[in-house]
Amino acid sequence: MERLSSRNKMKVALLGACVLTMATAVQASAFENEFHGSYMLKYFISNYEQGGAGAILSGPTPAFPSGNTTSNLRINNYFEQRARLFYTAKASDDLKLVTGFEMDSVWGDKAQGALTAANSNATASTTTAAFRNSGGALESDAVNLETKWVYLDFKIPATPTRVRAGIQPFKDSIKGVMFDFDAAGISASTQVNAATFNTAYIRGYDQSYFSVGSPMNQANVRGNQNLDIGVVELKYALNKSANVGAAYYIYGDGRPLYLSATATTPVDTSTQVHAFGLTGDAKVGPVALSGFAAYQGGILRNVNSNGDSAFLNAFAYNVAGKMDVGPGTLKTALLFTSGNDNNASTLKSKHLTGWVTVNQSPDAIWGVSSVSSYNESGMILLNRNNLTSGPTTENMMVYNMGNGTTPINQQGLYLYTIGYDANITPKLSASLNAGAAWAAHTNALKPTDKHNNIQNASNYMGTELNIVTNYKLYDNLEAKIQAAYVFLGGFYKNSVLNGKNAVADPESPYTARVVLQYSF
């Protein structure tokens, strides 16, 4: 065989290098790296918002924040900020890894591990700077990168089914009034012609990571006592202008089945809630309508010292409409969730009628930290509305849609709202909203009139007026002003003592915010 000359050898080597480079380039071009995110800075002036999330007015007296119980409140002013970074590793439209990260802080909060993080689920070390929502104090230097999402998104080959597996966003199809959160789970969505079928399994908590309820002689057994949530949803497009749907959710809290690791008899304190919902939306002429009706049934075991169980029958419904009017959109909505009456506090009837929302409940301890929302209202202070809340500080009168702090004292809610969103110029828009709220039932959470130590007759909680203006400084940067005032109703009349120990109404909540929001 004739040997290649040195020149030919060089040509072959160059050709091989070119082929390898082209192959590498093709592979690199087939894989996409997507980066985007946002930054928000808010400045608050408020008599109730004070940099910590929760309900503004709850319990027999306004219990949170603890200092806001008089008719003469000092005014809070503070800054908070949030940055969110999202990265997607995209192999193709049918396969990608989605991640999201978050950094929150309030100016002047904590830095370099000098203080413990009292508002965190875990106590921070005083010698390290590793805790969430920190770094806003002098010299910053806090470890404050939170995981928001980490999930694999892929299409099952040769099927119409798409799967997400990992930490991801979940929201019910009944407008978030049962749950709206980020959590670890697996979900699947299948679309066949006009029908879409969604399923999901979510593990909210594993009790082996907490102190209470370890099984006898089997402490830290994984996956035996969990807060599990299951989702089945069906949506069907009747035509281009109308959709109907049905949903089923199971909320199964099996924590704890035992009171302690040394218990000799297992005690089942589990909760199981089954929720069924019907949804619909349609465009009727110039009006867009939407709504839902939902029912909850289930059982809460060993809810009192007698070992009694309580059975649940709760309801919720909503109807909303909007239409284009002039340079903007006129909108209105009504939301109802059922509540428990005074008999629920003693469980004489062993029957509960309060709407149950999913709550953050480490160690199976219920609290006000709801992960439900109702974004359709346009309210700022009256209900938990993610669209107008602060990055980390969310103070609302109705913080969860059951309007209570446990399944036993959910008061339920009537909330009527009306608003107008106006596009004034290509850069300037504004929204004006009004809403009124009533507790659906009277129970132990209702305040008492301190003149006569009797619960107030009125269930009217208050009326909010708010305005929001948005101005585009750049295509990606908006400046906003948000202002809201709540006129408290007879529900709170004479429910507090002022500084002179005299009976008084709590001061009506108000807030004003200046916002800068950058998206990329």
Short mmCIF file of C-alpha atoms in Angstrom, two decimals:
data_model
loop_
_atom_site.label_atom_id
_atom_site.label_comp_id
_atom_site.label_asym_id
_atom_site.label_seq_id
_atom_site.Cartn_x
_atom_site.Cartn_y
_atom_site.Cartn_z
CA MET A 1 0.00 0.00 0.00
CA GLU A 2 1.30 3.38 -0.86
CA ARG A 3 2.17 5.39 2.17
CA LEU A 4 0.66 8.83 2.68
CA SER A 5 2.97 11.72 2.25
CA SER A 6 3.54 14.05 5.15
CA ARG A 7 1.43 16.67 3.35
CA ASN A 8 -1.43 14.24 2.88
CA LYS A 9 -1.15 13.16 6.50
CA MET A 10 -1.54 16.77 7.51
CA LYS A 11 -4.63 17.12 5.30
CA VAL A 12 -6.21 14.00 6.84
CA ALA A 13 -5.47 15.30 10.37
CA LEU A 14 -7.02 18.67 9.56
CA LEU A 15 -10.06 17.00 8.02
CA GLY A 16 -10.51 14.86 11.13
CA ALA A 17 -10.19 17.87 13.40
CA CYS A 18 -12.81 19.73 11.34
CA VAL A 19 -15.23 16.79 11.50
CA LEU A 20 -14.74 16.50 15.27
CA THR A 21 -15.24 20.23 15.74
CA MET A 22 -18.43 20.19 13.63
CA ALA A 23 -19.80 17.21 15.57
CA THR A 24 -19.08 18.95 18.87
CA ALA A 25 -20.72 22.13 17.61
CA VAL A 26 -23.84 20.21 16.52
CA GLN A 27 -24.10 18.59 19.96
CA ALA A 28 -23.59 21.93 21.72
CA SER A 29 -26.17 23.67 19.55
CA ALA A 30 -28.72 20.95 20.33
CA PHE A 31 -28.37 21.65 24.06
CA GLU A 32 -29.69 24.99 25.32
CA ASN A 33 -28.94 26.83 28.55
CA GLU A 34 -31.72 29.24 29.52
CA PHE A 35 -31.27 31.87 32.21
CA HIS A 36 -33.88 34.31 33.46
CA GLY A 37 -35.05 35.80 36.73
CA SER A 38 -36.28 38.86 38.59
CA TYR A 39 -35.39 41.36 41.29
CA MET A 40 -37.87 43.20 43.52
CA LEU A 41 -37.23 45.96 46.04
CA LYS A 42 -40.05 47.24 48.23
CA TYR A 43 -40.21 50.10 50.72
CA PHE A 44 -43.09 49.93 53.25
CA ILE A 45 -44.81 52.53 55.38
CA SER A 46 -47.50 50.78 57.44
CA ASN A 47 -49.08 50.61 60.86
CA TYR A 48 -49.43 46.80 60.72
CA GLU A 49 -46.95 45.34 58.26
CA GLN A 50 -43.68 44.92 60.14
CA GLY A 51 -41.43 42.57 58.21
CA GLY A 52 -42.89 39.27 59.37
CA ALA A 53 -45.55 37.21 57.60
CA GLY A 54 -48.89 36.28 59.13
CA ALA A 55 -52.42 37.43 59.88
CA ILE A 56 -52.95 41.05 60.87
CA LEU A 57 -56.00 40.57 63.07
CA SER A 58 -56.69 37.10 64.45
CA GLY A 59 -57.94 35.60 67.68
CA PRO A 60 -60.14 37.17 70.35
CA THR A 61 -57.84 40.22 70.22
CA PRO A 62 -55.48 41.27 67.44
CA ALA A 63 -52.72 38.83 68.36
CA PHE A 64 -50.22 39.38 65.54
CA PRO A 65 -48.10 41.39 65.56
CA SER A 66 -48.13 41.36 69.35
CA GLY A 67 -47.69 45.12 69.70
CA ASN A 68 -50.56 46.09 67.40
CA THR A 69 -53.36 45.97 69.94
CA THR A 70 -53.99 49.66 70.65
CA SER A 71 -55.65 52.52 68.84
CA ASN A 72 -52.41 54.51 68.65
CA LEU A 73 -49.77 52.60 66.70
CA ARG A 74 -46.25 53.66 65.81
CA ILE A 75 -45.57 53.52 62.08
CA ASN A 76 -43.25 50.88 60.63
CA ASN A 77 -41.01 51.67 57.70
CA TYR A 78 -38.65 49.12 56.17
CA PHE A 79 -37.12 47.82 52.95
CA GLU A 80 -37.15 44.26 51.69
CA GLN A 81 -35.78 42.69 48.55
CA ARG A 82 -35.98 39.43 46.65
CA ALA A 83 -33.92 38.10 43.76
CA ARG A 84 -34.98 34.99 41.86
CA LEU A 85 -32.70 33.16 39.42
CA PHE A 86 -33.95 30.44 37.07
CA TYR A 87 -31.79 28.10 35.02
CA THR A 88 -33.12 25.50 32.57
CA ALA A 89 -30.89 22.84 31.05
CA LYS A 90 -32.80 22.02 27.86
CA ALA A 91 -31.83 18.98 25.83
CA SER A 92 -34.96 19.37 23.68
CA ASP A 93 -38.56 20.50 23.94
CA ASP A 94 -39.30 17.06 25.38
CA LEU A 95 -36.55 16.94 28.01
CA LYS A 96 -35.25 19.61 30.36
CA LEU A 97 -34.14 20.24 33.94
CA VAL A 98 -35.72 23.31 35.56
CA THR A 99 -34.17 24.97 38.60
CA GLY A 100 -35.09 28.08 40.56
CA PHE A 101 -33.28 29.85 43.39
CA GLU A 102 -34.21 32.73 45.66
CA MET A 103 -32.43 35.28 47.87
CA ASP A 104 -34.53 37.31 50.35
CA SER A 105 -33.59 39.87 52.95
CA VAL A 106 -34.92 42.86 54.87
CA TRP A 107 -32.49 45.75 55.09
CA GLY A 108 -30.77 45.76 58.46
CA ASP A 109 -31.88 42.22 59.36
CA LYS A 110 -29.00 39.78 60.01
CA ALA A 111 -25.51 39.27 58.63
CA GLN A 112 -22.44 37.11 59.16
CA GLY A 113 -24.24 34.83 61.61
CA ALA A 114 -24.34 37.46 64.37
CA LEU A 115 -27.95 36.70 65.28
CA THR A 116 -30.12 33.59 65.26
CA ALA A 117 -32.88 33.44 62.68
CA ALA A 118 -35.96 33.46 64.89
CA ASN A 119 -38.32 33.42 61.92
CA SER A 120 -36.73 30.32 60.37
CA ASN A 121 -37.84 26.71 60.71
CA ALA A 122 -34.36 25.85 61.98
CA THR A 123 -32.36 27.81 64.54
CA ALA A 124 -29.22 29.30 63.03
CA SER A 125 -25.81 28.95 64.56
CA THR A 126 -24.44 32.09 66.18
CA THR A 127 -21.04 31.36 64.65
CA THR A 128 -22.05 30.82 61.05
CA ALA A 129 -24.07 32.82 58.56
CA ALA A 130 -26.17 30.00 57.11
CA PHE A 131 -29.84 30.85 57.42
CA ARG A 132 -32.56 32.02 55.07
CA ASN A 133 -33.89 35.57 54.69
CA SER A 134 -30.73 37.26 55.87
CA GLY A 135 -27.77 39.32 54.71
CA GLY A 136 -29.37 42.75 54.78
CA ALA A 137 -27.29 44.03 57.71
CA LEU A 138 -23.81 45.56 57.79
CA GLU A 139 -21.24 43.66 55.72
CA SER A 140 -23.97 41.26 54.48
CA ASP A 141 -22.04 37.98 53.90
CA ALA A 142 -24.89 35.60 54.72
CA VAL A 143 -25.46 32.20 53.15
CA ASN A 144 -28.90 32.91 51.74
CA LEU A 145 -29.48 31.00 48.51
CA GLU A 146 -32.78 29.13 48.79
CA THR A 147 -33.93 26.31 46.57
CA LYS A 148 -37.29 27.09 45.01
CA TRP A 149 -37.57 24.57 42.16
CA VAL A 150 -35.53 21.58 41.05
CA TYR A 151 -37.45 19.26 38.76
CA LEU A 152 -37.08 17.16 35.63
CA ASP A 153 -39.62 17.95 32.90
CA PHE A 154 -39.97 15.36 30.14
CA LYS A 155 -42.43 13.89 27.67
CA ILE A 156 -42.91 10.11 27.71
CA PRO A 157 -41.93 8.98 24.19
CA ALA A 158 -44.78 8.02 21.82
CA THR A 159 -47.41 9.26 24.32
CA PRO A 160 -49.26 12.57 24.91
CA THR A 161 -48.10 12.57 28.56
CA ARG A 162 -45.70 15.06 30.10
CA VAL A 163 -44.12 14.43 33.53
CA ARG A 164 -42.53 16.67 36.13
CA ALA A 165 -40.52 15.01 38.91
CA GLY A 166 -38.95 16.97 41.75
CA ILE A 167 -39.51 20.19 43.71
CA GLN A 168 -42.00 22.18 41.66
CA PRO A 169 -44.98 24.56 41.87
CA PHE A 170 -48.45 23.14 42.60
CA LYS A 171 -51.77 25.00 42.59
CA ASP A 172 -55.26 23.56 42.74
CA SER A 173 -57.72 24.29 39.94
CA ILE A 174 -60.17 25.91 42.39
CA LYS A 175 -58.23 29.17 42.28
CA GLY A 176 -55.77 28.29 45.04
CA VAL A 177 -58.24 28.27 47.94
CA MET A 178 -57.04 24.82 49.09
CA PHE A 179 -53.35 24.93 48.16
CA ASP A 180 -50.84 27.02 46.23
CA PHE A 181 -47.22 26.11 47.02
CA ASP A 182 -43.84 24.77 45.95
CA ALA A 183 -43.23 21.17 47.07
CA ALA A 184 -41.54 17.88 46.27
CA GLY A 185 -43.64 15.56 44.15
CA ILE A 186 -44.33 14.05 40.78
CA SER A 187 -47.01 15.25 38.36
CA ALA A 188 -48.24 14.13 34.97
CA SER A 189 -50.35 15.92 32.37
CA THR A 190 -51.96 14.17 29.40
CA GLN A 191 -53.73 16.05 26.61
CA VAL A 192 -55.92 14.17 24.14
CA ASN A 193 -57.86 16.36 21.74
CA ALA A 194 -60.03 18.66 23.87
CA ALA A 195 -59.39 16.88 27.17
CA THR A 196 -56.51 17.45 29.61
CA PHE A 197 -55.94 15.01 32.48
CA ASN A 198 -53.63 15.93 35.38
CA THR A 199 -52.42 13.78 38.27
CA ALA A 200 -49.90 14.42 41.05
CA TYR A 201 -48.45 12.99 44.23
CA ILE A 202 -46.92 15.41 46.76
CA ARG A 203 -45.04 14.60 49.96
CA GLY A 204 -45.38 17.66 52.18
CA TYR A 205 -43.65 16.36 55.32
CA ASP A 206 -41.98 13.20 56.55
CA GLN A 207 -42.39 12.98 60.32
CA SER A 208 -39.12 11.08 60.75
CA TYR A 209 -37.39 14.47 60.42
CA PHE A 210 -39.23 15.91 63.43
CA SER A 211 -39.40 15.23 67.16
CA VAL A 212 -42.97 14.15 67.88
CA GLY A 213 -44.61 10.89 66.93
CA SER A 214 -41.72 8.50 66.28
CA PRO A 215 -43.00 4.90 66.13
CA MET A 216 -42.30 2.67 69.12
CA ASN A 217 -38.74 1.31 68.89
CA GLN A 218 -38.63 2.42 65.25
CA ALA A 219 -37.54 6.02 65.48
CA ASN A 220 -36.71 7.77 62.21
CA VAL A 221 -38.42 5.27 59.91
CA ARG A 222 -38.70 7.08 56.59
CA GLY A 223 -41.98 7.40 54.75
CA ASN A 224 -44.31 5.90 57.38
CA GLN A 225 -45.85 9.05 58.81
CA ASN A 226 -46.26 11.72 56.16
CA LEU A 227 -48.33 14.62 55.01
CA ASP A 228 -49.29 13.37 51.54
CA ILE A 229 -51.41 15.16 48.94
CA GLY A 230 -52.92 13.56 45.84
CA VAL A 231 -54.31 15.35 42.78
CA VAL A 232 -56.62 14.23 39.97
CA GLU A 233 -57.94 16.92 37.58
CA LEU A 234 -59.84 16.83 34.30
CA LYS A 235 -60.40 19.81 32.03
CA TYR A 236 -62.43 19.68 28.82
CA ALA A 237 -62.71 22.40 26.18
CA LEU A 238 -66.30 22.55 24.95
CA ASN A 239 -65.25 25.04 22.29
CA LYS A 240 -62.82 27.93 21.88
CA SER A 241 -64.75 30.02 24.39
CA ALA A 242 -65.86 27.56 27.09
CA ASN A 243 -64.18 25.00 29.37
CA VAL A 244 -65.46 22.74 32.12
CA GLY A 245 -63.51 20.70 34.63
CA ALA A 246 -63.62 18.38 37.60
CA ALA A 247 -61.08 17.84 40.36
CA TYR A 248 -60.38 15.50 43.25
CA TYR A 249 -57.81 16.16 45.98
CA ILE A 250 -56.87 13.98 48.93
CA TYR A 251 -55.14 15.59 51.89
CA GLY A 252 -53.76 12.79 54.03
CA ASP A 253 -51.88 13.81 57.18
CA GLY A 254 -50.66 10.67 58.95
CA ARG A 255 -48.54 12.49 61.54
CA PRO A 256 -48.15 11.39 64.26
CA LEU A 257 -49.62 7.93 64.69
CA TYR A 258 -47.80 7.68 68.04
CA LEU A 259 -47.48 10.30 70.75
CA SER A 260 -43.85 9.44 71.55
CA ALA A 261 -41.16 6.84 70.96
CA THR A 262 -41.86 5.36 74.40
CA ALA A 263 -45.64 5.07 73.99
CA THR A 264 -47.08 1.61 74.59
CA THR A 265 -50.33 2.22 72.73
CA PRO A 266 -50.47 3.81 69.30
CA VAL A 267 -52.65 6.92 69.10
CA ASP A 268 -53.97 7.81 65.66
CA THR A 269 -54.21 11.58 65.33
CA SER A 270 -54.30 11.57 61.54
CA THR A 271 -56.38 13.77 59.28
CA GLN A 272 -57.89 12.80 55.95
CA VAL A 273 -59.72 15.29 53.75
CA HIS A 274 -61.31 14.49 50.39
CA ALA A 275 -62.13 17.49 48.20
CA PHE A 276 -64.25 17.44 45.05
CA GLY A 277 -64.57 20.42 42.73
CA LEU A 278 -66.33 21.48 39.55
CA THR A 279 -64.86 24.34 37.53
CA GLY A 280 -65.87 26.32 34.49
CA ASP A 281 -65.05 29.37 32.41
CA ALA A 282 -66.65 30.89 29.34
CA LYS A 283 -66.65 33.99 27.17
CA VAL A 284 -70.22 35.25 26.79
CA GLY A 285 -70.24 38.21 24.44
CA PRO A 286 -67.92 40.83 25.92
CA VAL A 287 -67.94 39.18 29.40
CA ALA A 288 -65.46 36.52 30.56
CA LEU A 289 -66.93 34.37 33.34
CA SER A 290 -65.29 31.81 35.61
CA GLY A 291 -66.09 29.98 38.81
CA PHE A 292 -66.06 26.79 40.84
CA ALA A 293 -68.02 24.84 43.42
CA ALA A 294 -66.21 22.51 45.84
CA TYR A 295 -67.02 20.11 48.67
CA GLN A 296 -64.77 18.68 51.39
CA GLY A 297 -65.48 15.54 53.40
CA GLY A 298 -63.26 13.58 55.71
CA ILE A 299 -62.28 12.80 59.27
CA LEU A 300 -59.99 14.32 61.92
CA ARG A 301 -59.09 11.66 64.50
CA ASN A 302 -58.52 12.13 68.25
CA VAL A 303 -59.16 15.84 68.21
CA ASN A 304 -59.76 16.18 71.96
CA SER A 305 -58.77 14.62 75.27
CA ASN A 306 -61.67 12.17 75.07
CA GLY A 307 -60.26 10.63 71.92
CA ASP A 308 -63.20 11.78 69.80
CA SER A 309 -62.98 12.04 66.03
CA ALA A 310 -64.70 14.76 64.04
CA PHE A 311 -66.27 14.39 60.61
CA LEU A 312 -65.93 17.11 58.00
CA ASN A 313 -68.52 18.57 55.62
CA ALA A 314 -67.32 21.87 54.13
CA PHE A 315 -68.10 23.91 51.03
CA ALA A 316 -66.58 26.64 48.89
CA TYR A 317 -67.71 28.44 45.76
CA ASN A 318 -66.67 31.33 43.57
CA VAL A 319 -68.00 33.28 40.62
CA ALA A 320 -66.06 35.98 38.78
CA GLY A 321 -66.50 38.14 35.71
CA LYS A 322 -64.56 40.70 33.75
CA MET A 323 -65.03 42.73 30.58
CA ASP A 324 -63.24 45.42 28.62
CA VAL A 325 -64.58 48.88 29.42
CA GLY A 326 -62.95 51.98 27.97
CA PRO A 327 -59.15 51.85 28.25
CA GLY A 328 -59.13 48.97 30.71
CA THR A 329 -60.90 45.99 32.29
CA LEU A 330 -63.74 45.99 34.81
CA LYS A 331 -63.69 42.95 37.12
CA THR A 332 -65.72 41.58 40.01
CA ALA A 333 -65.70 38.37 42.06
CA LEU A 334 -67.39 36.62 44.99
CA LEU A 335 -65.74 33.94 47.13
CA PHE A 336 -67.36 31.83 49.86
CA THR A 337 -65.79 29.26 52.18
CA SER A 338 -67.75 27.60 54.97
CA GLY A 339 -66.75 27.82 58.64
CA ASN A 340 -67.21 26.14 62.01
CA ASP A 341 -69.60 27.48 64.63
CA ASN A 342 -69.05 27.68 68.40
CA ASN A 343 -69.98 24.00 68.84
CA ALA A 344 -66.79 23.05 67.01
CA SER A 345 -64.61 24.40 69.84
CA THR A 346 -66.06 21.81 72.22
CA LEU A 347 -66.79 19.23 69.48
CA LYS A 348 -70.19 18.52 71.04
CA SER A 349 -71.56 17.52 67.66
CA LYS A 350 -68.30 15.88 66.46
CA HIS A 351 -69.04 17.61 63.18
CA LEU A 352 -66.92 20.24 61.44
CA THR A 353 -68.01 22.48 58.57
CA GLY A 354 -64.93 24.70 58.20
CA TRP A 355 -63.06 24.76 54.89
CA VAL A 356 -59.62 23.14 55.37
CA THR A 357 -56.61 24.65 53.61
CA VAL A 358 -53.13 23.18 53.39
CA ASN A 359 -50.87 24.76 55.99
CA GLN A 360 -47.18 24.75 56.71
CA SER A 361 -47.22 22.48 59.75
CA PRO A 362 -43.80 21.18 60.79
CA ASP A 363 -44.07 18.50 63.49
CA ALA A 364 -47.81 18.25 62.75
CA ILE A 365 -48.42 21.53 64.56
CA TRP A 366 -51.07 23.71 62.94
CA GLY A 367 -50.49 27.42 62.60
CA VAL A 368 -51.47 30.46 60.60
CA SER A 369 -48.79 29.85 57.93
CA SER A 370 -51.14 29.03 55.10
CA VAL A 371 -50.06 27.98 51.64
CA SER A 372 -53.43 28.77 50.09
CA SER A 373 -54.12 31.96 48.16
CA TYR A 374 -56.83 33.76 46.24
CA ASN A 375 -55.23 35.95 43.60
CA GLU A 376 -58.45 37.04 41.89
CA SER A 377 -59.47 39.57 44.53
CA GLY A 378 -56.96 42.34 43.82
CA MET A 379 -56.74 42.93 47.59
CA ILE A 380 -53.55 43.85 49.42
CA LEU A 381 -54.44 43.59 53.13
CA LEU A 382 -57.80 41.82 53.19
CA ASN A 383 -56.75 38.37 51.96
CA ARG A 384 -53.58 36.48 51.02
CA ASN A 385 -53.04 37.46 47.40
CA ASN A 386 -49.68 36.43 45.95
CA LEU A 387 -49.95 38.97 43.13
CA THR A 388 -49.73 41.95 45.49
CA SER A 389 -47.84 40.52 48.48
CA GLY A 390 -44.34 41.39 49.54
CA PRO A 391 -41.38 39.15 48.76
CA THR A 392 -41.18 37.68 52.28
CA THR A 393 -43.52 39.78 54.42
CA GLU A 394 -47.17 39.02 53.92
CA ASN A 395 -49.59 40.55 56.42
CA MET A 396 -53.24 39.93 55.66
CA MET A 397 -56.42 39.88 57.73
CA VAL A 398 -57.50 36.59 56.13
CA TYR A 399 -54.20 34.75 55.77
CA ASN A 400 -55.71 31.40 54.78
CA MET A 401 -58.94 30.91 52.91
CA GLY A 402 -60.55 28.98 55.77
CA ASN A 403 -60.16 32.17 57.87
CA GLY A 404 -58.77 30.43 60.96
CA THR A 405 -55.66 28.89 62.46
CA THR A 406 -56.67 25.21 62.83
CA PRO A 407 -59.35 22.95 61.27
CA ILE A 408 -61.33 23.40 64.51
CA ASN A 409 -61.64 27.20 64.41
CA GLN A 410 -61.96 27.96 60.69
CA GLN A 411 -64.50 30.79 60.52
CA GLY A 412 -65.08 30.66 56.78
CA LEU A 413 -65.35 33.71 54.58
CA TYR A 414 -67.53 35.82 52.33
CA LEU A 415 -65.36 38.08 50.17
CA TYR A 416 -66.80 40.36 47.50
CA THR A 417 -64.46 42.47 45.36
CA ILE A 418 -64.70 44.85 42.43
CA GLY A 419 -61.97 46.64 40.53
CA TYR A 420 -60.84 48.36 37.37
CA ASP A 421 -57.49 47.90 35.61
CA ALA A 422 -56.68 50.81 33.31
CA ASN A 423 -54.03 51.13 30.59
CA ILE A 424 -53.47 54.87 30.66
CA THR A 425 -50.47 55.11 28.31
CA PRO A 426 -48.16 52.47 26.80
CA LYS A 427 -45.93 52.93 29.86
CA LEU A 428 -48.43 53.80 32.61
CA SER A 429 -51.18 51.59 34.04
CA ALA A 430 -53.23 51.68 37.23
CA SER A 431 -55.62 49.46 39.18
CA LEU A 432 -58.31 50.58 41.62
CA ASN A 433 -59.94 47.92 43.81
CA ALA A 434 -62.52 47.65 46.59
CA GLY A 435 -63.52 44.62 48.63
CA ALA A 436 -65.49 43.64 51.72
CA ALA A 437 -65.11 40.56 53.95
CA TRP A 438 -67.37 38.78 56.43
CA ALA A 439 -66.69 35.76 58.64
CA ALA A 440 -69.10 33.03 57.55
CA HIS A 441 -69.62 31.64 61.08
CA THR A 442 -69.18 32.79 64.67
CA ASN A 443 -66.80 30.73 66.79
CA ALA A 444 -64.11 31.13 69.44
CA LEU A 445 -61.95 33.31 67.17
CA LYS A 446 -64.53 36.08 67.10
CA PRO A 447 -63.47 39.07 69.26
CA THR A 448 -65.43 40.09 72.33
CA ASP A 449 -66.65 43.57 73.14
CA LYS A 450 -64.67 44.41 76.29
CA HIS A 451 -67.47 46.67 77.54
CA ASN A 452 -69.66 43.67 78.31
CA ASN A 453 -67.39 40.67 77.58
CA ILE A 454 -69.80 39.39 74.92
CA GLN A 455 -68.85 38.49 71.37
CA ASN A 456 -69.75 41.16 68.85
CA ALA A 457 -72.97 40.60 66.95
CA SER A 458 -71.55 41.59 63.56
CA ASN A 459 -69.59 39.25 61.28
CA TYR A 460 -68.51 42.15 59.06
CA MET A 461 -64.69 42.23 59.18
CA GLY A 462 -63.98 45.26 57.04
CA THR A 463 -63.72 46.96 53.65
CA GLU A 464 -60.50 47.59 51.77
CA LEU A 465 -59.79 50.30 49.22
CA ASN A 466 -56.52 50.15 47.32
CA ILE A 467 -54.76 51.60 44.32
CA VAL A 468 -51.76 50.28 42.41
CA THR A 469 -49.89 52.23 39.73
CA ASN A 470 -47.24 50.77 37.38
CA TYR A 471 -44.81 52.78 35.27
CA LYS A 472 -42.33 51.19 32.83
CA LEU A 473 -38.96 52.88 33.22
CA TYR A 474 -37.58 50.36 30.72
CA ASP A 475 -39.08 47.35 28.99
CA ASN A 476 -37.77 45.17 31.84
CA LEU A 477 -37.99 47.60 34.77
CA GLU A 478 -41.21 48.78 36.43
CA ALA A 479 -41.77 51.29 39.22
CA LYS A 480 -44.93 50.71 41.27
CA ILE A 481 -46.82 52.46 44.02
CA GLN A 482 -49.24 50.37 46.10
CA ALA A 483 -51.51 51.84 48.77
CA ALA A 484 -54.32 50.20 50.78
CA TYR A 485 -56.58 51.08 53.70
CA VAL A 486 -59.02 48.78 55.53
CA PHE A 487 -62.04 50.23 57.34
CA LEU A 488 -62.57 47.69 60.14
CA GLY A 489 -66.11 46.46 60.69
CA GLY A 490 -68.23 45.63 63.73
CA PHE A 491 -66.49 42.25 64.03
CA TYR A 492 -63.67 44.05 65.92
CA LYS A 493 -65.67 46.70 67.81
CA ASN A 494 -64.25 47.50 71.29
CA SER A 495 -62.04 44.41 71.15
CA VAL A 496 -58.79 45.93 72.49
CA LEU A 497 -57.50 48.03 75.36
CA ASN A 498 -55.50 51.13 74.52
CA GLY A 499 -52.43 52.36 76.41
CA LYS A 500 -54.59 53.77 79.20
CA ASN A 501 -56.39 50.45 79.67
CA ALA A 502 -59.52 51.90 78.11
CA VAL A 503 -61.74 49.93 75.72
CA ALA A 504 -61.10 50.81 72.08
CA ASP A 505 -61.41 49.62 68.52
CA PRO A 506 -58.18 48.33 66.96
CA GLU A 507 -56.65 50.78 64.54
CA SER A 508 -57.63 50.23 60.92
CA PRO A 509 -54.76 48.72 58.91
CA TYR A 510 -53.07 50.66 56.15
CA THR A 511 -49.97 50.29 54.05
CA ALA A 512 -48.12 52.21 51.35
CA ARG A 513 -45.35 50.66 49.25
CA VAL A 514 -42.89 51.86 46.63
CA VAL A 515 -41.66 49.03 44.41
CA LEU A 516 -38.94 48.49 41.82
CA GLN A 517 -39.29 45.28 39.82
CA TYR A 518 -36.80 44.06 37.22
CA SER A 519 -37.41 40.97 35.08
CA PHE A 520 -35.09 39.32 32.59
#
